[in-house]
Amino acid sequence: MDNSFALPRIKPIMRTSPWVPCPAIEERFGEMSKPMRDYVKRLLHLPIRERIGVMMSGSLAFTLSKASVDLPFGATAFGLTNTTLYHGLWAATLDDTLAGNTATECAYTSYARLGLTNNTTIFAAGSGTTTYTKTFPSDATKSFATSTGTGTNNTVTYLGILNGNAGTSADKGYAWCSVTSTVINNGDTPQLAQNALTLVQD
Amino acid sequence: MEKPATYSGRLVCDGDDNLLASEGDWEGHPVAFHEGSYVFVQPGEPSHNQRHQQNVLVVNGTVSAEDLQNPEVIAELERRGASTDPADHKHHEPGYIEEDDPHYHPTAPNNIKLLVHPDAISPMVTSHTEAYKNG
């Protein structure tokens, strides 16, 4: 029987090229398209709280993406009822197929979707040219209903926006985003801070 | 028409501490959870949230794992009262989904397939007084 073991060989780490400091992103501007340059410049100049908003993970839902292309290309009337936009919380991953009957919507006792009147007080005009950034709710913090019991699906990780509150597939998805994992217990009131949601269109 | 004592149906909240009836003859009227049912709130009475709120939870967006290394981002999240635990942000990355997520599907694109309730029952699964009959 062989009895063997390995002896460590000491090998110093040697640099093989001159030390080069990591370039600032501005030094890469020559390799970027102008829209990308403008986007990075805008990010660099944003206050940190807005940069966090820009980097939020989410998307427009398919129904809204389709409607927003069919309107300018084909002049198809915008058909998604939107006098009120309903914001719901979910305990599982969402994607662009979001609809009003998507399972795992939060169901702590007394949970209800947050209905926000669709006007420029709450959804104020955004800013930007090469990319358009809109934040809402523009006017104030908005509260969901206070929990009166644990219920089910009370650890929320996603927020979805719909154009209805029927609770069926008739409620079409507008947009969704991920939120920090939040457990909602009896007596808790979930809130959306003023301008908590950021939508970026490029 | 005389307003009944209790409400049964879909619910919605208006963002200003009010829970409202969302369908039927009394749509838009404020209601509040009281001893197992939803009663209409009379003028001058406290709203649903005023009756039950003990704590406020701010719902915050997620940030990437890279951003969680940035002290400025950490400071801003702390200022907002948001979690800085990477575990609470891990679903930030597009396409990230865990196998125990109800919407995980092994062969679907990005492993995500949303489950849906049949329209016949979905209105009463949540956001509805019937969903909360048993607390």
Coordinates of C-alpha atoms in Angstrom, one line a residue:
Chain A
M1 CA 0.0 0.0 0.0
D2 CA 1.3 3.4 -0.9
N3 CA 1.5 5.9 1.9
S4 CA 1.8 9.3 0.3
F5 CA 1.0 12.8 1.1
A6 CA 1.5 16.1 -0.6
L7 CA 4.0 18.6 0.5
P8 CA 2.9 22.2 -0.1
R9 CA 5.1 24.1 -2.5
I10 CA 5.5 27.7 -1.7
K11 CA 5.0 29.8 -4.8
P12 CA 5.0 33.6 -4.4
I13 CA 2.4 35.5 -6.4
M14 CA 4.2 37.6 -8.9
R15 CA 2.7 40.4 -10.9
T16 CA 3.1 40.0 -14.6
S17 CA 2.1 43.5 -15.7
P18 CA 2.5 47.0 -14.5
W19 CA 0.1 48.1 -11.7
V20 CA -2.8 49.9 -13.3
P21 CA -5.3 51.7 -11.2
C22 CA -8.9 50.7 -11.9
P23 CA -10.3 53.3 -14.2
A24 CA -13.2 55.5 -13.2
I25 CA -16.3 54.7 -15.3
E26 CA -15.9 58.1 -17.0
E27 CA -12.8 56.7 -18.7
R28 CA -15.0 54.1 -20.4
F29 CA -17.3 56.8 -21.9
G30 CA -15.5 56.5 -25.3
E31 CA -16.7 52.9 -25.6
M32 CA -20.3 53.7 -24.7
S33 CA -23.2 54.9 -26.9
K34 CA -24.4 58.4 -26.1
P35 CA -27.6 57.3 -24.5
M36 CA -25.6 54.9 -22.2
R37 CA -23.2 57.7 -21.4
D38 CA -26.1 60.0 -20.5
Y39 CA -27.7 57.3 -18.4
V40 CA -24.5 56.7 -16.4
K41 CA -23.9 60.4 -16.0
R42 CA -27.4 60.8 -14.6
L43 CA -27.0 57.9 -12.2
L44 CA -23.7 59.4 -11.0
H45 CA -25.3 62.7 -10.2
L46 CA -28.4 61.3 -8.5
P47 CA -28.7 61.5 -4.7
I48 CA -28.1 58.0 -3.2
R49 CA -31.7 57.5 -2.3
E50 CA -32.8 58.0 -5.9
R51 CA -30.1 55.7 -7.1
I52 CA -31.5 53.0 -4.9
G53 CA -34.9 53.6 -6.5
V54 CA -33.5 53.4 -10.0
M55 CA -31.9 50.1 -9.2
M56 CA -35.1 48.5 -7.9
S57 CA -35.9 45.2 -9.6
G58 CA -39.2 45.0 -11.6
S59 CA -40.9 45.4 -14.9
L60 CA -44.0 46.5 -16.7
A61 CA -46.5 43.7 -17.0
F62 CA -47.1 42.2 -20.5
T63 CA -50.6 43.7 -20.9
L64 CA -49.3 47.2 -20.2
S65 CA -46.3 46.8 -22.4
K66 CA -48.5 45.7 -25.3
A67 CA -51.0 48.5 -24.8
S68 CA -48.3 51.1 -24.7
V69 CA -46.9 50.0 -28.0
D70 CA -50.2 49.4 -29.7
L71 CA -51.3 53.0 -29.0
P72 CA -48.6 54.8 -30.9
F73 CA -48.1 52.1 -33.5
G74 CA -51.6 51.4 -35.0
A75 CA -53.4 54.0 -33.0
T76 CA -55.2 51.3 -31.0
A77 CA -57.1 53.0 -28.2
F78 CA -55.7 52.4 -24.8
G79 CA -58.1 49.8 -23.4
L80 CA -56.9 49.3 -19.9
T81 CA -59.3 50.9 -17.5
N82 CA -57.3 53.0 -15.2
T83 CA -59.3 55.5 -13.2
T84 CA -57.8 53.8 -10.1
L85 CA -54.6 51.8 -9.9
Y86 CA -54.6 49.0 -7.3
H87 CA -51.4 48.0 -5.5
G88 CA -51.2 44.5 -4.1
L89 CA -48.6 42.6 -2.1
W90 CA -47.5 39.0 -2.9
A91 CA -45.7 36.3 -1.1
A92 CA -44.1 34.7 -4.2
T93 CA -42.3 35.7 -7.3
L94 CA -44.1 37.8 -9.9
D95 CA -43.4 38.2 -13.5
D96 CA -44.9 40.0 -16.6
T97 CA -47.9 37.6 -16.6
L98 CA -49.3 39.2 -13.4
A99 CA -53.1 39.4 -13.3
G100 CA -55.8 39.9 -10.6
N101 CA -56.2 36.1 -10.0
T102 CA -52.4 35.5 -9.5
A103 CA -52.1 33.2 -6.5
T104 CA -50.2 33.9 -3.3
E105 CA -51.5 37.4 -2.9
C106 CA -51.1 38.5 0.7
A107 CA -54.1 37.5 2.9
Y108 CA -53.4 38.7 6.4
T109 CA -56.7 39.4 8.1
S110 CA -58.2 42.7 6.7
Y111 CA -55.6 42.9 3.9
A112 CA -57.0 44.8 0.9
R113 CA -55.4 46.2 -2.2
L114 CA -54.4 49.8 -2.1
G115 CA -56.4 51.8 -4.6
L116 CA -54.8 55.0 -5.7
T117 CA -56.7 57.5 -7.9
N118 CA -54.9 57.8 -11.2
N119 CA -54.1 61.5 -11.4
T120 CA -51.1 63.7 -11.6
T121 CA -51.3 64.5 -7.9
I122 CA -50.4 60.9 -7.0
F123 CA -48.6 60.0 -10.2
A124 CA -46.9 63.3 -11.0
A125 CA -44.9 63.8 -14.2
G126 CA -41.4 62.4 -14.2
S127 CA -38.2 63.8 -15.5
G128 CA -35.5 63.0 -18.0
T129 CA -35.0 62.9 -21.7
T130 CA -32.9 59.9 -22.8
T131 CA -34.5 57.9 -19.9
Y132 CA -37.8 59.0 -18.3
T133 CA -38.0 58.4 -14.6
K134 CA -41.3 58.6 -12.7
T135 CA -41.7 58.2 -9.0
F136 CA -44.9 57.7 -7.0
P137 CA -46.9 58.1 -4.8
S138 CA -46.0 61.7 -5.4
D139 CA -48.1 63.4 -2.8
A140 CA -47.7 61.4 0.5
T141 CA -47.1 58.2 2.2
K142 CA -49.9 55.6 1.5
S143 CA -51.1 53.0 4.0
F144 CA -52.4 49.5 3.4
A145 CA -55.1 48.3 5.8
T146 CA -53.8 47.4 9.3
S147 CA -53.5 43.7 9.9
T148 CA -56.0 42.2 12.4
G149 CA -54.6 38.7 12.2
T150 CA -51.8 36.7 10.7
G151 CA -53.9 35.0 8.0
T152 CA -51.8 33.6 5.1
N153 CA -49.1 34.8 2.7
N154 CA -48.1 37.5 5.2
T155 CA -44.4 37.5 4.4
V156 CA -44.4 39.7 1.3
T157 CA -41.6 39.9 -1.3
Y158 CA -43.3 41.4 -4.3
L159 CA -45.6 44.3 -5.1
G160 CA -47.9 44.3 -8.1
I161 CA -50.0 47.0 -9.7
L162 CA -53.2 46.2 -11.4
N163 CA -56.0 48.2 -13.1
G164 CA -58.9 46.6 -11.2
N165 CA -60.0 45.1 -7.9
A166 CA -62.3 42.4 -9.0
G167 CA -59.8 39.8 -7.9
T168 CA -60.2 37.9 -11.2
S169 CA -58.3 37.6 -14.4
A170 CA -60.2 40.7 -15.5
D171 CA -57.8 42.8 -13.4
K172 CA -54.9 43.4 -15.8
G173 CA -51.3 43.7 -14.7
Y174 CA -49.6 47.0 -15.0
A175 CA -46.2 46.5 -13.3
W176 CA -44.5 44.6 -10.5
C177 CA -41.3 44.9 -8.5
S178 CA -39.5 43.1 -5.7
V179 CA -39.6 44.4 -2.2
T180 CA -37.5 43.5 0.8
S181 CA -38.9 40.5 2.6
T182 CA -41.4 41.8 5.1
V183 CA -43.5 39.9 7.7
I184 CA -46.8 41.5 8.5
N185 CA -48.2 40.7 11.9
N186 CA -51.3 41.6 13.8
G187 CA -51.4 45.4 14.3
D188 CA -48.9 46.2 11.6
T189 CA -49.7 48.7 8.9
P190 CA -47.7 48.3 5.7
Q191 CA -46.9 51.6 4.0
L192 CA -45.5 52.9 0.8
A193 CA -43.4 55.9 1.5
Q194 CA -43.8 59.0 -0.6
N195 CA -42.0 58.4 -4.0
A196 CA -41.1 54.9 -2.9
L197 CA -41.8 53.5 -6.4
T198 CA -39.6 54.4 -9.3
L199 CA -40.4 53.5 -12.9
V200 CA -37.7 54.1 -15.5
Q201 CA -38.4 54.0 -19.3
D202 CA -35.6 54.3 -21.8
Chain B
M1 CA -81.9 52.4 1.6
E2 CA -80.9 51.7 5.2
K3 CA -77.3 50.9 5.6
P4 CA -76.8 47.4 7.2
A5 CA -74.7 46.9 10.3
T6 CA -72.1 44.8 8.6
Y7 CA -70.5 44.5 5.2
S8 CA -69.7 41.5 3.1
G9 CA -67.7 41.7 -0.1
R10 CA -64.5 42.9 -1.7
L11 CA -62.4 45.3 0.2
V12 CA -60.0 48.1 -0.8
C13 CA -58.0 50.7 1.1
D14 CA -57.5 54.3 0.1
G15 CA -54.0 54.9 1.5
D16 CA -55.3 57.3 4.1
D17 CA -56.0 54.8 6.8
N18 CA -59.5 53.9 5.6
L19 CA -60.7 50.4 4.6
L20 CA -63.6 50.7 2.2
A21 CA -66.3 48.5 0.8
S22 CA -65.4 47.8 -2.8
E23 CA -68.6 46.6 -4.4
G24 CA -72.3 46.6 -4.1
D25 CA -74.6 49.4 -2.9
W26 CA -72.2 50.7 -0.3
E27 CA -69.1 50.8 -2.5
G28 CA -66.7 53.5 -1.2
H29 CA -68.1 53.6 2.3
P30 CA -65.6 53.1 5.1
V31 CA -65.7 49.8 7.1
A32 CA -63.6 48.4 9.9
F33 CA -62.9 45.0 11.4
H34 CA -64.8 44.6 14.6
E35 CA -65.2 41.3 16.6
G36 CA -65.0 39.0 13.6
S37 CA -67.0 41.0 11.0
Y38 CA -66.7 44.3 9.1
V39 CA -68.9 47.0 10.4
F40 CA -69.6 50.3 8.6
V41 CA -67.8 53.2 10.2
Q42 CA -70.1 56.0 11.2
P43 CA -69.1 59.7 10.8
G44 CA -66.8 60.7 13.6
E45 CA -65.8 57.1 14.5
P46 CA -62.2 56.0 14.1
S47 CA -61.1 54.4 10.9
H48 CA -60.1 50.7 10.5
N49 CA -56.4 51.6 10.8
Q50 CA -57.0 54.0 13.7
R51 CA -58.7 51.2 15.6
H52 CA -56.1 48.5 15.0
Q53 CA -52.7 50.0 14.2
Q54 CA -49.8 49.3 16.6
N55 CA -46.9 49.5 14.3
V56 CA -45.9 50.8 10.8
L57 CA -43.9 48.7 8.3
V58 CA -42.5 50.6 5.4
V59 CA -42.4 48.4 2.2
N60 CA -39.1 49.1 0.5
G61 CA -37.6 48.0 -2.8
T62 CA -34.8 45.5 -2.9
V63 CA -31.2 46.4 -3.9
S64 CA -28.5 44.2 -5.5
A65 CA -25.9 42.2 -3.5
E66 CA -23.2 44.6 -4.9
D67 CA -25.1 47.6 -3.7
L68 CA -25.3 46.0 -0.2
Q69 CA -21.6 46.4 0.0
N70 CA -21.9 50.2 -0.4
P71 CA -21.9 52.0 3.0
E72 CA -24.0 54.8 1.5
V73 CA -26.7 52.4 0.4
I74 CA -26.6 50.7 3.8
A75 CA -27.0 54.0 5.5
E76 CA -29.9 55.0 3.3
L77 CA -31.6 51.6 3.9
E78 CA -31.1 52.0 7.6
R79 CA -32.5 55.6 7.5
R80 CA -35.6 54.1 5.8
G81 CA -35.9 51.4 8.4
A82 CA -35.4 48.8 5.7
S83 CA -33.6 45.5 6.1
T84 CA -29.9 45.4 5.3
D85 CA -29.8 41.6 5.5
P86 CA -28.8 40.2 2.1
A87 CA -31.3 37.4 2.6
D88 CA -34.1 39.9 2.4
H89 CA -32.8 41.2 -0.9
K90 CA -31.7 38.1 -2.7
H91 CA -34.7 38.0 -5.1
H92 CA -33.6 41.4 -6.5
E93 CA -31.7 39.8 -9.4
P94 CA -33.9 39.2 -12.4
G95 CA -34.7 35.6 -12.8
Y96 CA -33.8 34.6 -9.3
I97 CA -36.2 32.2 -7.8
E98 CA -35.9 29.5 -5.1
E99 CA -37.2 26.0 -5.6
D100 CA -39.6 26.3 -2.6
D101 CA -41.3 29.4 -4.2
P102 CA -44.9 28.6 -5.1
H103 CA -44.2 30.0 -8.6
Y104 CA -41.1 27.9 -9.2
H105 CA -41.4 25.7 -12.2
P106 CA -38.5 23.5 -13.3
T107 CA -39.1 23.7 -17.1
A108 CA -40.7 27.2 -17.4
P109 CA -38.7 30.1 -18.8
N110 CA -36.6 31.5 -16.0
N111 CA -38.1 28.7 -13.9
I112 CA -41.1 31.0 -13.2
K113 CA -44.7 30.1 -13.8
L114 CA -47.3 32.1 -11.9
L115 CA -50.1 30.1 -10.4
V116 CA -53.7 31.4 -10.8
H117 CA -56.9 30.8 -9.0
P118 CA -60.0 30.1 -11.1
D119 CA -62.1 33.3 -11.5
A120 CA -65.0 31.6 -9.8
I121 CA -63.2 31.6 -6.4
S122 CA -60.4 34.1 -6.8
P123 CA -62.3 37.2 -5.6
M124 CA -62.9 35.6 -2.2
V125 CA -59.4 34.2 -1.6
T126 CA -58.1 37.5 -0.3
S127 CA -59.2 41.2 -0.1
H128 CA -62.6 39.9 0.7
T129 CA -64.5 39.8 4.0
E130 CA -65.3 36.1 3.4
A131 CA -61.5 35.3 3.3
Y132 CA -61.2 36.5 6.9
K133 CA -64.1 34.8 8.5
N134 CA -61.8 32.5 10.4
G135 CA -59.4 35.2 11.4

